[in-house]
Amino acid sequence: MDNPRDRVLNTASLLFHQQGYNSTGINQIISEAKVAKASFYQHFKSKDDLCIAFLTSRHAFWFSELRAYTQDSASHKQSILTAFDFIISMNQKEDFRGCSFLNILSELSKKQDAILSVIQSHKNDLRKFLTEILGEGLLAAHIYLLFESAIIESQLFRSNELVLKSKEIVNHII
Amino acid sequence: MDNPRDRVLNTASLLFHQQGYNSTGINQIISEAKVAKASFYQHFKSKDDLCIAFLTSRHAFWFSELRAYTQDSASHKQSILTAFDFIISMNQKEDFRGCSFLNILSELSKKQDAILSVIQSHKNDLRKFLTEILGEGLLAAHIYLLFESAIIESQLFRSNELVLKSKEIVNHII
DNA sequence: CATTAAACAGACAAGTCTGTCTGATTAGTG
DNA sequence: CACTAATCAGACAGACTTGTCTGTTTAATG
């Protein structure tokens, strides 16, 4: 929170999440982070570079929160059900802004394949997270797909309705 | 294809799909559509107005294609399975660009709630489409969630892998 | 206390954006 | 042929974009 790099990263996280990547300018970021432009470009060589730093830190944050949320579960089934509660908790905390990674995915052009790779990695890690709990079969893919749409649909409708429905469905199929 | 309004709409559809909404400027649209700027603003009172016109026409196009694709199916189950083939066919035709509606959703600011409504309507109609085939229960929601993630994940990974997995899953649960 | 590195403010270039406006040209109709 | 409405080209305003650059100030360390 103290040094300029962290201030930029924190501010950018908020703004990218609230306004989207392309709608958030460097000038707004540095002004709200109270950092000089020259300092910004000392730490990040471009806006896309900042984007990758943001996604990397978001990745670490998001997974550590997910693990913290689910680790106390008594069973594998309970872990998975709690993961859906985690979505609800994030929706509440972040006002239904959905998934940072998928939001940025929609804004990418073909030249930004470095960013695409970071997004794909993140989702591959989520698939791994579920596979470690559920094994290699179709079930893990099934849950992954439901988990993804639960996030997106709650963003779309600004509501947890479909997260709760997903959880109910998951409760039947595990 | 002849009149300026249609030329704008067709060009915008392509460009919004390929580059995203915020990354596509009016100037590029009118230049590629070979329409004067004054003519553009005679037909659309703003870029957001064009966006709504685009989504409206996309909605009509997409549903008519989906219905054409699924109507010959022998059973309800077959209709649903064929709907997943429709995703594959669209991915091929449109190079894994995903869902126009969800792509634009990620780019919206709070002030653009008119556009949000159009997107929500579209998805509500998709839910209705599935409910008409499958009835009101959890199953329709279940298929809807798998359908949505099948589209998104194929965009993310530029691959039909998870569409095919979804179809396999659907084949088990119906 | 002097030196060095980092952060500061902010002008600037070169380009983008949306939307308005002027004025010329075309096409269709009475 | 004359009138009307649509379309044309493109300048323009005003604000925005990313990234570079100059020069000043602050903070830490030998």
PDB file of N, CA and C in Angstrom, chain A residues 18-20 22-23 95 97 102-110 116 119-121 123-124 127 137-138 141-142 144-146 148-150 152-153 155-158 161-162 165-166 168-169 172-173, chain B residues 18-20 22-23 95 97 102-110 116 119-121 123-124 127 137-138 141-142 144-146 148-150 152-153 155-158 161-162 165-166 168-169 172-173:
ATOM      1  N   GLN A  18     -14.160  -2.511 -11.970  1.00  0.00           N
ATOM      2  CA  GLN A  18     -15.389  -1.706 -11.997  1.00  0.00           C
ATOM      3  C   GLN A  18     -15.760  -1.229 -13.391  1.00  0.00           C
ATOM      4  N   GLN A  19     -14.732  -0.849 -14.185  1.00  0.00           N
ATOM      5  CA  GLN A  19     -15.017  -0.167 -15.454  1.00  0.00           C
ATOM      6  C   GLN A  19     -14.641  -0.981 -16.671  1.00  0.00           C
ATOM      7  N   GLY A  20     -13.873  -2.044 -16.466  1.00  0.00           N
ATOM      8  CA  GLY A  20     -13.331  -2.785 -17.601  1.00  0.00           C
ATOM      9  C   GLY A  20     -11.938  -2.299 -17.949  1.00  0.00           C
ATOM     10  N   ASN A  22     -10.357  -1.769 -21.117  1.00  0.00           N
ATOM     11  CA  ASN A  22     -10.188  -0.731 -22.149  1.00  0.00           C
ATOM     12  C   ASN A  22     -10.796   0.615 -21.756  1.00  0.00           C
ATOM     13  N   SER A  23     -11.746   0.593 -20.868  1.00  0.00           N
ATOM     14  CA  SER A  23     -12.380   1.849 -20.461  1.00  0.00           C
ATOM     15  C   SER A  23     -11.617   2.541 -19.334  1.00  0.00           C
ATOM     16  N   ASP A  95     -19.823  -6.735  -5.729  1.00  0.00           N
ATOM     17  CA  ASP A  95     -20.993  -6.193  -6.439  1.00  0.00           C
ATOM     18  C   ASP A  95     -21.231  -6.825  -7.815  1.00  0.00           C
ATOM     19  N   ARG A  97     -19.442  -8.283 -10.121  1.00  0.00           N
ATOM     20  CA  ARG A  97     -18.605  -7.885 -11.260  1.00  0.00           C
ATOM     21  C   ARG A  97     -18.113  -9.091 -12.059  1.00  0.00           C
ATOM     22  N   LEU A 102     -12.443 -13.512 -17.393  1.00  0.00           N
ATOM     23  CA  LEU A 102     -13.364 -13.598 -18.530  1.00  0.00           C
ATOM     24  C   LEU A 102     -13.770 -12.209 -19.013  1.00  0.00           C
ATOM     25  N   ASN A 103     -13.840 -11.266 -18.102  1.00  0.00           N
ATOM     26  CA  ASN A 103     -14.161  -9.901 -18.525  1.00  0.00           C
ATOM     27  C   ASN A 103     -13.103  -9.361 -19.469  1.00  0.00           C
ATOM     28  N   ILE A 104     -11.857  -9.585 -19.124  1.00  0.00           N
ATOM     29  CA  ILE A 104     -10.778  -9.093 -19.986  1.00  0.00           C
ATOM     30  C   ILE A 104     -10.700  -9.904 -21.274  1.00  0.00           C
ATOM     31  N   LEU A 105     -11.002 -11.189 -21.178  1.00  0.00           N
ATOM     32  CA  LEU A 105     -11.021 -12.023 -22.391  1.00  0.00           C
ATOM     33  C   LEU A 105     -11.852 -11.392 -23.508  1.00  0.00           C
ATOM     34  N   SER A 106     -13.008 -10.854 -23.136  1.00  0.00           N
ATOM     35  CA  SER A 106     -13.906 -10.277 -24.138  1.00  0.00           C
ATOM     36  C   SER A 106     -13.342  -9.027 -24.792  1.00  0.00           C
ATOM     37  N   GLU A 107     -12.351  -8.423 -24.157  1.00  0.00           N
ATOM     38  CA  GLU A 107     -11.829  -7.160 -24.676  1.00  0.00           C
ATOM     39  C   GLU A 107     -10.536  -7.327 -25.457  1.00  0.00           C
ATOM     40  N   LEU A 108     -10.041  -8.557 -25.546  1.00  0.00           N
ATOM     41  CA  LEU A 108      -8.734  -8.768 -26.168  1.00  0.00           C
ATOM     42  C   LEU A 108      -8.779  -8.724 -27.682  1.00  0.00           C
ATOM     43  N   SER A 109      -7.715  -8.194 -28.274  1.00  0.00           N
ATOM     44  CA  SER A 109      -7.540  -8.314 -29.720  1.00  0.00           C
ATOM     45  C   SER A 109      -6.531  -9.435 -29.977  1.00  0.00           C
ATOM     46  N   LYS A 110      -6.363  -9.765 -31.246  1.00  0.00           N
ATOM     47  CA  LYS A 110      -5.512 -10.910 -31.589  1.00  0.00           C
ATOM     48  C   LYS A 110      -4.056 -10.703 -31.167  1.00  0.00           C
ATOM     49  N   LEU A 116      -3.940 -13.454 -23.145  1.00  0.00           N
ATOM     50  CA  LEU A 116      -4.778 -14.653 -23.311  1.00  0.00           C
ATOM     51  C   LEU A 116      -4.180 -15.860 -22.594  1.00  0.00           C
ATOM     52  N   ILE A 119      -4.853 -15.834 -18.926  1.00  0.00           N
ATOM     53  CA  ILE A 119      -6.251 -16.177 -18.637  1.00  0.00           C
ATOM     54  C   ILE A 119      -6.464 -17.681 -18.746  1.00  0.00           C
ATOM     55  N   GLN A 120      -5.924 -18.262 -19.812  1.00  0.00           N
ATOM     56  CA  GLN A 120      -6.063 -19.712 -19.988  1.00  0.00           C
ATOM     57  C   GLN A 120      -5.406 -20.476 -18.842  1.00  0.00           C
ATOM     58  N   SER A 121      -4.241 -20.031 -18.419  1.00  0.00           N
ATOM     59  CA  SER A 121      -3.575 -20.656 -17.270  1.00  0.00           C
ATOM     60  C   SER A 121      -4.440 -20.634 -16.034  1.00  0.00           C
ATOM     61  N   LYS A 123      -7.633 -20.493 -15.761  1.00  0.00           N
ATOM     62  CA  LYS A 123      -8.760 -21.425 -15.849  1.00  0.00           C
ATOM     63  C   LYS A 123      -8.288 -22.871 -15.837  1.00  0.00           C
ATOM     64  N   ASN A 124      -7.128 -23.122 -16.394  1.00  0.00           N
ATOM     65  CA  ASN A 124      -6.574 -24.476 -16.295  1.00  0.00           C
ATOM     66  C   ASN A 124      -6.279 -24.839 -14.842  1.00  0.00           C
ATOM     67  N   ARG A 127      -9.482 -25.806 -13.279  1.00  0.00           N
ATOM     68  CA  ARG A 127      -9.837 -27.183 -13.652  1.00  0.00           C
ATOM     69  C   ARG A 127      -9.008 -28.178 -12.832  1.00  0.00           C
ATOM     70  N   GLY A 137     -12.302 -37.781 -14.178  1.00  0.00           N
ATOM     71  CA  GLY A 137     -13.434 -38.111 -15.052  1.00  0.00           C
ATOM     72  C   GLY A 137     -14.259 -36.934 -15.551  1.00  0.00           C
ATOM     73  N   LEU A 138     -15.397 -37.251 -16.129  1.00  0.00           N
ATOM     74  CA  LEU A 138     -16.328 -36.249 -16.647  1.00  0.00           C
ATOM     75  C   LEU A 138     -16.887 -35.361 -15.545  1.00  0.00           C
ATOM     76  N   ALA A 141     -15.148 -32.041 -15.087  1.00  0.00           N
ATOM     77  CA  ALA A 141     -15.498 -31.114 -16.170  1.00  0.00           C
ATOM     78  C   ALA A 141     -16.913 -30.568 -15.973  1.00  0.00           C
ATOM     79  N   HIS A 142     -17.794 -31.447 -15.567  1.00  0.00           N
ATOM     80  CA  HIS A 142     -19.185 -31.069 -15.322  1.00  0.00           C
ATOM     81  C   HIS A 142     -19.272 -29.951 -14.272  1.00  0.00           C
ATOM     82  N   TYR A 144     -16.852 -28.015 -13.262  1.00  0.00           N
ATOM     83  CA  TYR A 144     -16.157 -26.830 -13.787  1.00  0.00           C
ATOM     84  C   TYR A 144     -17.099 -25.987 -14.639  1.00  0.00           C
ATOM     85  N   LEU A 145     -17.822 -26.619 -15.527  1.00  0.00           N
ATOM     86  CA  LEU A 145     -18.738 -25.893 -16.417  1.00  0.00           C
ATOM     87  C   LEU A 145     -19.840 -25.202 -15.626  1.00  0.00           C
ATOM     88  N   LEU A 146     -20.361 -25.886 -14.635  1.00  0.00           N
ATOM     89  CA  LEU A 146     -21.411 -25.275 -13.811  1.00  0.00           C
ATOM     90  C   LEU A 146     -20.853 -24.109 -12.996  1.00  0.00           C
ATOM     91  N   GLU A 148     -18.296 -22.162 -13.750  1.00  0.00           N
ATOM     92  CA  GLU A 148     -18.066 -21.036 -14.650  1.00  0.00           C
ATOM     93  C   GLU A 148     -19.362 -20.295 -14.973  1.00  0.00           C
ATOM     94  N   SER A 149     -20.380 -21.041 -15.325  1.00  0.00           N
ATOM     95  CA  SER A 149     -21.611 -20.345 -15.693  1.00  0.00           C
ATOM     96  C   SER A 149     -22.276 -19.723 -14.476  1.00  0.00           C
ATOM     97  N   ALA A 150     -22.094 -20.318 -13.311  1.00  0.00           N
ATOM     98  CA  ALA A 150     -22.647 -19.704 -12.099  1.00  0.00           C
ATOM     99  C   ALA A 150     -22.083 -18.297 -11.913  1.00  0.00           C
ATOM    100  N   ILE A 152     -20.745 -16.310 -14.293  1.00  0.00           N
ATOM    101  CA  ILE A 152     -21.159 -15.423 -15.390  1.00  0.00           C
ATOM    102  C   ILE A 152     -22.624 -15.023 -15.278  1.00  0.00           C
ATOM    103  N   GLU A 153     -23.461 -15.989 -14.978  1.00  0.00           N
ATOM    104  CA  GLU A 153     -24.888 -15.679 -14.934  1.00  0.00           C
ATOM    105  C   GLU A 153     -25.236 -14.773 -13.760  1.00  0.00           C
ATOM    106  N   GLN A 155     -23.294 -12.445 -12.707  1.00  0.00           N
ATOM    107  CA  GLN A 155     -22.901 -11.122 -13.194  1.00  0.00           C
ATOM    108  C   GLN A 155     -23.970 -10.554 -14.120  1.00  0.00           C
ATOM    109  N   LEU A 156     -24.418 -11.390 -15.042  1.00  0.00           N
ATOM    110  CA  LEU A 156     -25.408 -10.947 -16.029  1.00  0.00           C
ATOM    111  C   LEU A 156     -26.702 -10.485 -15.379  1.00  0.00           C
ATOM    112  N   PHE A 157     -27.204 -11.264 -14.432  1.00  0.00           N
ATOM    113  CA  PHE A 157     -28.498 -10.930 -13.840  1.00  0.00           C
ATOM    114  C   PHE A 157     -28.369 -10.207 -12.502  1.00  0.00           C
ATOM    115  N   ARG A 158     -27.136  -9.891 -12.126  1.00  0.00           N
ATOM    116  CA  ARG A 158     -26.906  -9.243 -10.837  1.00  0.00           C
ATOM    117  C   ARG A 158     -27.685  -9.943  -9.729  1.00  0.00           C
ATOM    118  N   GLU A 161     -29.355 -16.098  -7.916  1.00  0.00           N
ATOM    119  CA  GLU A 161     -30.337 -17.145  -8.206  1.00  0.00           C
ATOM    120  C   GLU A 161     -29.695 -18.375  -8.845  1.00  0.00           C
ATOM    121  N   LEU A 162     -28.944 -18.148  -9.927  1.00  0.00           N
ATOM    122  CA  LEU A 162     -28.411 -19.295 -10.651  1.00  0.00           C
ATOM    123  C   LEU A 162     -27.206 -19.932  -9.957  1.00  0.00           C
ATOM    124  N   LYS A 165     -29.057 -22.313  -7.726  1.00  0.00           N
ATOM    125  CA  LYS A 165     -29.550 -23.434  -8.542  1.00  0.00           C
ATOM    126  C   LYS A 165     -28.397 -24.380  -8.890  1.00  0.00           C
ATOM    127  N   SER A 166     -27.259 -23.807  -9.261  1.00  0.00           N
ATOM    128  CA  SER A 166     -26.092 -24.637  -9.568  1.00  0.00           C
ATOM    129  C   SER A 166     -25.724 -25.508  -8.378  1.00  0.00           C
ATOM    130  N   GLU A 168     -27.577 -26.517  -6.020  1.00  0.00           N
ATOM    131  CA  GLU A 168     -28.589 -27.549  -5.860  1.00  0.00           C
ATOM    132  C   GLU A 168     -28.335 -28.691  -6.844  1.00  0.00           C
ATOM    133  N   ILE A 169     -28.032 -28.326  -8.059  1.00  0.00           N
ATOM    134  CA  ILE A 169     -27.737 -29.325  -9.089  1.00  0.00           C
ATOM    135  C   ILE A 169     -26.517 -30.149  -8.689  1.00  0.00           C
ATOM    136  N   HIS A 172     -27.082 -32.777  -6.265  1.00  0.00           N
ATOM    137  CA  HIS A 172     -27.687 -34.007  -6.793  1.00  0.00           C
ATOM    138  C   HIS A 172     -26.686 -34.901  -7.496  1.00  0.00           C
ATOM    139  N   ILE A 173     -25.755 -34.289  -8.227  1.00  0.00           N
ATOM    140  CA  ILE A 173     -24.930 -35.116  -9.125  1.00  0.00           C
ATOM    141  C   ILE A 173     -23.643 -35.664  -8.502  1.00  0.00           C
TER     142      ILE A 173
ATOM    143  N   GLN B  18     -15.539  -9.115 -34.127  1.00  0.00           N
ATOM    144  CA  GLN B  18     -14.110  -9.421 -34.278  1.00  0.00           C
ATOM    145  C   GLN B  18     -13.237  -8.670 -33.285  1.00  0.00           C
ATOM    146  N   GLN B  19     -13.608  -7.413 -33.009  1.00  0.00           N
ATOM    147  CA  GLN B  19     -12.699  -6.548 -32.248  1.00  0.00           C
ATOM    148  C   GLN B  19     -13.235  -6.168 -30.880  1.00  0.00           C
ATOM    149  N   GLY B  20     -14.513  -6.386 -30.661  1.00  0.00           N
ATOM    150  CA  GLY B  20     -15.143  -5.908 -29.435  1.00  0.00           C
ATOM    151  C   GLY B  20     -15.812  -4.559 -29.658  1.00  0.00           C
ATOM    152  N   ASN B  22     -15.993  -1.635 -27.577  1.00  0.00           N
ATOM    153  CA  ASN B  22     -15.251  -0.403 -27.278  1.00  0.00           C
ATOM    154  C   ASN B  22     -14.033  -0.206 -28.182  1.00  0.00           C
ATOM    155  N   SER B  23     -13.528  -1.285 -28.730  1.00  0.00           N
ATOM    156  CA  SER B  23     -12.347  -1.159 -29.590  1.00  0.00           C
ATOM    157  C   SER B  23     -12.715  -0.848 -31.040  1.00  0.00           C
ATOM    158  N   ASP B  95     -15.165 -18.312 -35.991  1.00  0.00           N
ATOM    159  CA  ASP B  95     -13.802 -18.370 -35.452  1.00  0.00           C
ATOM    160  C   ASP B  95     -13.727 -18.191 -33.931  1.00  0.00           C
ATOM    161  N   ARG B  97     -15.533 -16.744 -31.611  1.00  0.00           N
ATOM    162  CA  ARG B  97     -15.692 -15.398 -31.039  1.00  0.00           C
ATOM    163  C   ARG B  97     -16.654 -15.379 -29.860  1.00  0.00           C
ATOM    164  N   LEU B 102     -22.592 -11.698 -24.267  1.00  0.00           N
ATOM    165  CA  LEU B 102     -21.724 -11.752 -23.096  1.00  0.00           C
ATOM    166  C   LEU B 102     -20.444 -10.952 -23.316  1.00  0.00           C
ATOM    167  N   ASN B 103     -19.978 -10.907 -24.555  1.00  0.00           N
ATOM    168  CA  ASN B 103     -18.794 -10.096 -24.826  1.00  0.00           C
ATOM    169  C   ASN B 103     -19.058  -8.628 -24.527  1.00  0.00           C
ATOM    170  N   ILE B 104     -20.200  -8.161 -24.946  1.00  0.00           N
ATOM    171  CA  ILE B 104     -20.529  -6.753 -24.695  1.00  0.00           C
ATOM    172  C   ILE B 104     -20.826  -6.521 -23.222  1.00  0.00           C
ATOM    173  N   LEU B 105     -21.436  -7.512 -22.578  1.00  0.00           N
ATOM    174  CA  LEU B 105     -21.693  -7.400 -21.137  1.00  0.00           C
ATOM    175  C   LEU B 105     -20.450  -6.991 -20.364  1.00  0.00           C
ATOM    176  N   SER B 106     -19.320  -7.587 -20.711  1.00  0.00           N
ATOM    177  CA  SER B 106     -18.077  -7.313 -19.987  1.00  0.00           C
ATOM    178  C   SER B 106     -17.578  -5.894 -20.193  1.00  0.00           C
ATOM    179  N   GLU B 107     -18.055  -5.237 -21.226  1.00  0.00           N
ATOM    180  CA  GLU B 107     -17.546  -3.909 -21.547  1.00  0.00           C
ATOM    181  C   GLU B 107     -18.458  -2.791 -21.059  1.00  0.00           C
ATOM    182  N   LEU B 108     -19.576  -3.152 -20.462  1.00  0.00           N
ATOM    183  CA  LEU B 108     -20.569  -2.138 -20.091  1.00  0.00           C
ATOM    184  C   LEU B 108     -20.184  -1.370 -18.837  1.00  0.00           C
ATOM    185  N   SER B 109     -20.518  -0.089 -18.820  1.00  0.00           N
ATOM    186  CA  SER B 109     -20.434   0.687 -17.592  1.00  0.00           C
ATOM    187  C   SER B 109     -21.838   0.789 -16.991  1.00  0.00           C
ATOM    188  N   LYS B 110     -21.900   1.339 -15.797  1.00  0.00           N
ATOM    189  CA  LYS B 110     -23.192   1.385 -15.094  1.00  0.00           C
ATOM    190  C   LYS B 110     -24.251   2.211 -15.841  1.00  0.00           C
ATOM    191  N   LEU B 116     -27.741  -3.371 -21.176  1.00  0.00           N
ATOM    192  CA  LEU B 116     -27.831  -4.522 -20.262  1.00  0.00           C
ATOM    193  C   LEU B 116     -29.184  -5.216 -20.366  1.00  0.00           C
ATOM    194  N   ILE B 119     -29.430  -7.486 -23.322  1.00  0.00           N
ATOM    195  CA  ILE B 119     -28.662  -8.715 -23.112  1.00  0.00           C
ATOM    196  C   ILE B 119     -29.425  -9.688 -22.210  1.00  0.00           C
ATOM    197  N   GLN B 120     -29.974  -9.144 -21.137  1.00  0.00           N
ATOM    198  CA  GLN B 120     -30.752  -9.987 -20.215  1.00  0.00           C
ATOM    199  C   GLN B 120     -31.948 -10.618 -20.919  1.00  0.00           C
ATOM    200  N   SER B 121     -32.628  -9.833 -21.730  1.00  0.00           N
ATOM    201  CA  SER B 121     -33.766 -10.360 -22.501  1.00  0.00           C
ATOM    202  C   SER B 121     -33.363 -11.525 -23.377  1.00  0.00           C
ATOM    203  N   LYS B 123     -30.931 -13.589 -23.033  1.00  0.00           N
ATOM    204  CA  LYS B 123     -30.650 -14.802 -22.259  1.00  0.00           C
ATOM    205  C   LYS B 123     -31.916 -15.365 -21.634  1.00  0.00           C
ATOM    206  N   ASN B 124     -32.828 -14.498 -21.268  1.00  0.00           N
ATOM    207  CA  ASN B 124     -34.104 -14.991 -20.772  1.00  0.00           C
ATOM    208  C   ASN B 124     -34.852 -15.760 -21.859  1.00  0.00           C
ATOM    209  N   ARG B 127     -33.383 -19.151 -22.051  1.00  0.00           N
ATOM    210  CA  ARG B 127     -33.914 -19.989 -20.964  1.00  0.00           C
ATOM    211  C   ARG B 127     -35.319 -20.466 -21.297  1.00  0.00           C
ATOM    212  N   GLY B 137     -38.598 -27.503 -14.621  1.00  0.00           N
ATOM    213  CA  GLY B 137     -37.776 -27.969 -13.490  1.00  0.00           C
ATOM    214  C   GLY B 137     -36.319 -27.536 -13.516  1.00  0.00           C
ATOM    215  N   LEU B 138     -35.555 -28.144 -12.626  1.00  0.00           N
ATOM    216  CA  LEU B 138     -34.124 -27.867 -12.511  1.00  0.00           C
ATOM    217  C   LEU B 138     -33.364 -28.259 -13.772  1.00  0.00           C
ATOM    218  N   ALA B 141     -32.662 -25.459 -16.207  1.00  0.00           N
ATOM    219  CA  ALA B 141     -31.598 -24.584 -15.705  1.00  0.00           C
ATOM    220  C   ALA B 141     -30.239 -25.255 -15.856  1.00  0.00           C
ATOM    221  N   HIS B 142     -30.221 -26.518 -15.580  1.00  0.00           N
ATOM    222  CA  HIS B 142     -28.994 -27.291 -15.687  1.00  0.00           C
ATOM    223  C   HIS B 142     -28.436 -27.229 -17.118  1.00  0.00           C
ATOM    224  N   TYR B 144     -29.236 -25.093 -19.431  1.00  0.00           N
ATOM    225  CA  TYR B 144     -28.896 -23.692 -19.741  1.00  0.00           C
ATOM    226  C   TYR B 144     -27.490 -23.348 -19.271  1.00  0.00           C
ATOM    227  N   LEU B 145     -27.172 -23.725 -18.055  1.00  0.00           N
ATOM    228  CA  LEU B 145     -25.846 -23.422 -17.503  1.00  0.00           C
ATOM    229  C   LEU B 145     -24.746 -24.121 -18.296  1.00  0.00           C
ATOM    230  N   LEU B 146     -24.989 -25.364 -18.678  1.00  0.00           N
ATOM    231  CA  LEU B 146     -23.979 -26.078 -19.471  1.00  0.00           C
ATOM    232  C   LEU B 146     -23.833 -25.464 -20.859  1.00  0.00           C
ATOM    233  N   GLU B 148     -24.366 -22.308 -21.727  1.00  0.00           N
ATOM    234  CA  GLU B 148     -23.647 -21.046 -21.599  1.00  0.00           C
ATOM    235  C   GLU B 148     -22.147 -21.265 -21.434  1.00  0.00           C
ATOM    236  N   SER B 149     -21.790 -22.170 -20.560  1.00  0.00           N
ATOM    237  CA  SER B 149     -20.353 -22.352 -20.366  1.00  0.00           C
ATOM    238  C   SER B 149     -19.708 -23.020 -21.568  1.00  0.00           C
ATOM    239  N   ALA B 150     -20.458 -23.847 -22.268  1.00  0.00           N
ATOM    240  CA  ALA B 150     -19.900 -24.451 -23.481  1.00  0.00           C
ATOM    241  C   ALA B 150     -19.482 -23.360 -24.473  1.00  0.00           C
ATOM    242  N   ILE B 152     -18.751 -20.150 -23.760  1.00  0.00           N
ATOM    243  CA  ILE B 152     -17.654 -19.335 -23.225  1.00  0.00           C
ATOM    244  C   ILE B 152     -16.324 -20.071 -23.216  1.00  0.00           C
ATOM    245  N   GLU B 153     -16.359 -21.319 -22.804  1.00  0.00           N
ATOM    246  CA  GLU B 153     -15.105 -22.058 -22.708  1.00  0.00           C
ATOM    247  C   GLU B 153     -14.514 -22.340 -24.084  1.00  0.00           C
ATOM    248  N   GLN B 155     -14.730 -20.280 -26.539  1.00  0.00           N
ATOM    249  CA  GLN B 155     -14.086 -19.010 -26.884  1.00  0.00           C
ATOM    250  C   GLN B 155     -12.738 -18.879 -26.180  1.00  0.00           C
ATOM    251  N   LEU B 156     -12.738 -19.189 -24.899  1.00  0.00           N
ATOM    252  CA  LEU B 156     -11.517 -19.047 -24.095  1.00  0.00           C
ATOM    253  C   LEU B 156     -10.386 -19.918 -24.612  1.00  0.00           C
ATOM    254  N   PHE B 157     -10.688 -21.182 -24.901  1.00  0.00           N
ATOM    255  CA  PHE B 157      -9.631 -22.113 -25.301  1.00  0.00           C
ATOM    256  C   PHE B 157      -9.545 -22.298 -26.822  1.00  0.00           C
ATOM    257  N   ARG B 158     -10.353 -21.515 -27.536  1.00  0.00           N
ATOM    258  CA  ARG B 158     -10.374 -21.652 -29.005  1.00  0.00           C
ATOM    259  C   ARG B 158     -10.449 -23.117 -29.409  1.00  0.00           C
ATOM    260  N   GLU B 161     -13.436 -28.678 -27.445  1.00  0.00           N
ATOM    261  CA  GLU B 161     -13.299 -29.763 -26.476  1.00  0.00           C
ATOM    262  C   GLU B 161     -14.423 -29.756 -25.435  1.00  0.00           C
ATOM    263  N   LEU B 162     -14.624 -28.604 -24.812  1.00  0.00           N
ATOM    264  CA  LEU B 162     -15.608 -28.587 -23.724  1.00  0.00           C
ATOM    265  C   LEU B 162     -17.047 -28.559 -24.233  1.00  0.00           C
ATOM    266  N   LYS B 165     -17.596 -32.242 -24.510  1.00  0.00           N
ATOM    267  CA  LYS B 165     -17.773 -32.791 -23.153  1.00  0.00           C
ATOM    268  C   LYS B 165     -19.153 -32.436 -22.610  1.00  0.00           C
ATOM    269  N   SER B 166     -19.587 -31.215 -22.833  1.00  0.00           N
ATOM    270  CA  SER B 166     -20.926 -30.806 -22.381  1.00  0.00           C
ATOM    271  C   SER B 166     -21.989 -31.692 -23.007  1.00  0.00           C
ATOM    272  N   GLU B 168     -21.693 -34.672 -24.111  1.00  0.00           N
ATOM    273  CA  GLU B 168     -21.611 -35.991 -23.492  1.00  0.00           C
ATOM    274  C   GLU B 168     -22.333 -35.998 -22.138  1.00  0.00           C
ATOM    275  N   ILE B 169     -22.077 -34.961 -21.370  1.00  0.00           N
ATOM    276  CA  ILE B 169     -22.732 -34.842 -20.069  1.00  0.00           C
ATOM    277  C   ILE B 169     -24.246 -34.762 -20.232  1.00  0.00           C
ATOM    278  N   HIS B 172     -25.967 -37.902 -20.800  1.00  0.00           N
ATOM    279  CA  HIS B 172     -26.170 -38.721 -19.606  1.00  0.00           C
ATOM    280  C   HIS B 172     -27.347 -38.261 -18.749  1.00  0.00           C
ATOM    281  N   ILE B 173     -27.520 -36.966 -18.653  1.00  0.00           N
ATOM    282  CA  ILE B 173     -28.463 -36.472 -17.647  1.00  0.00           C
ATOM    283  C   ILE B 173     -29.894 -36.304 -18.144  1.00  0.00           C
TER     284      ILE B 173
END
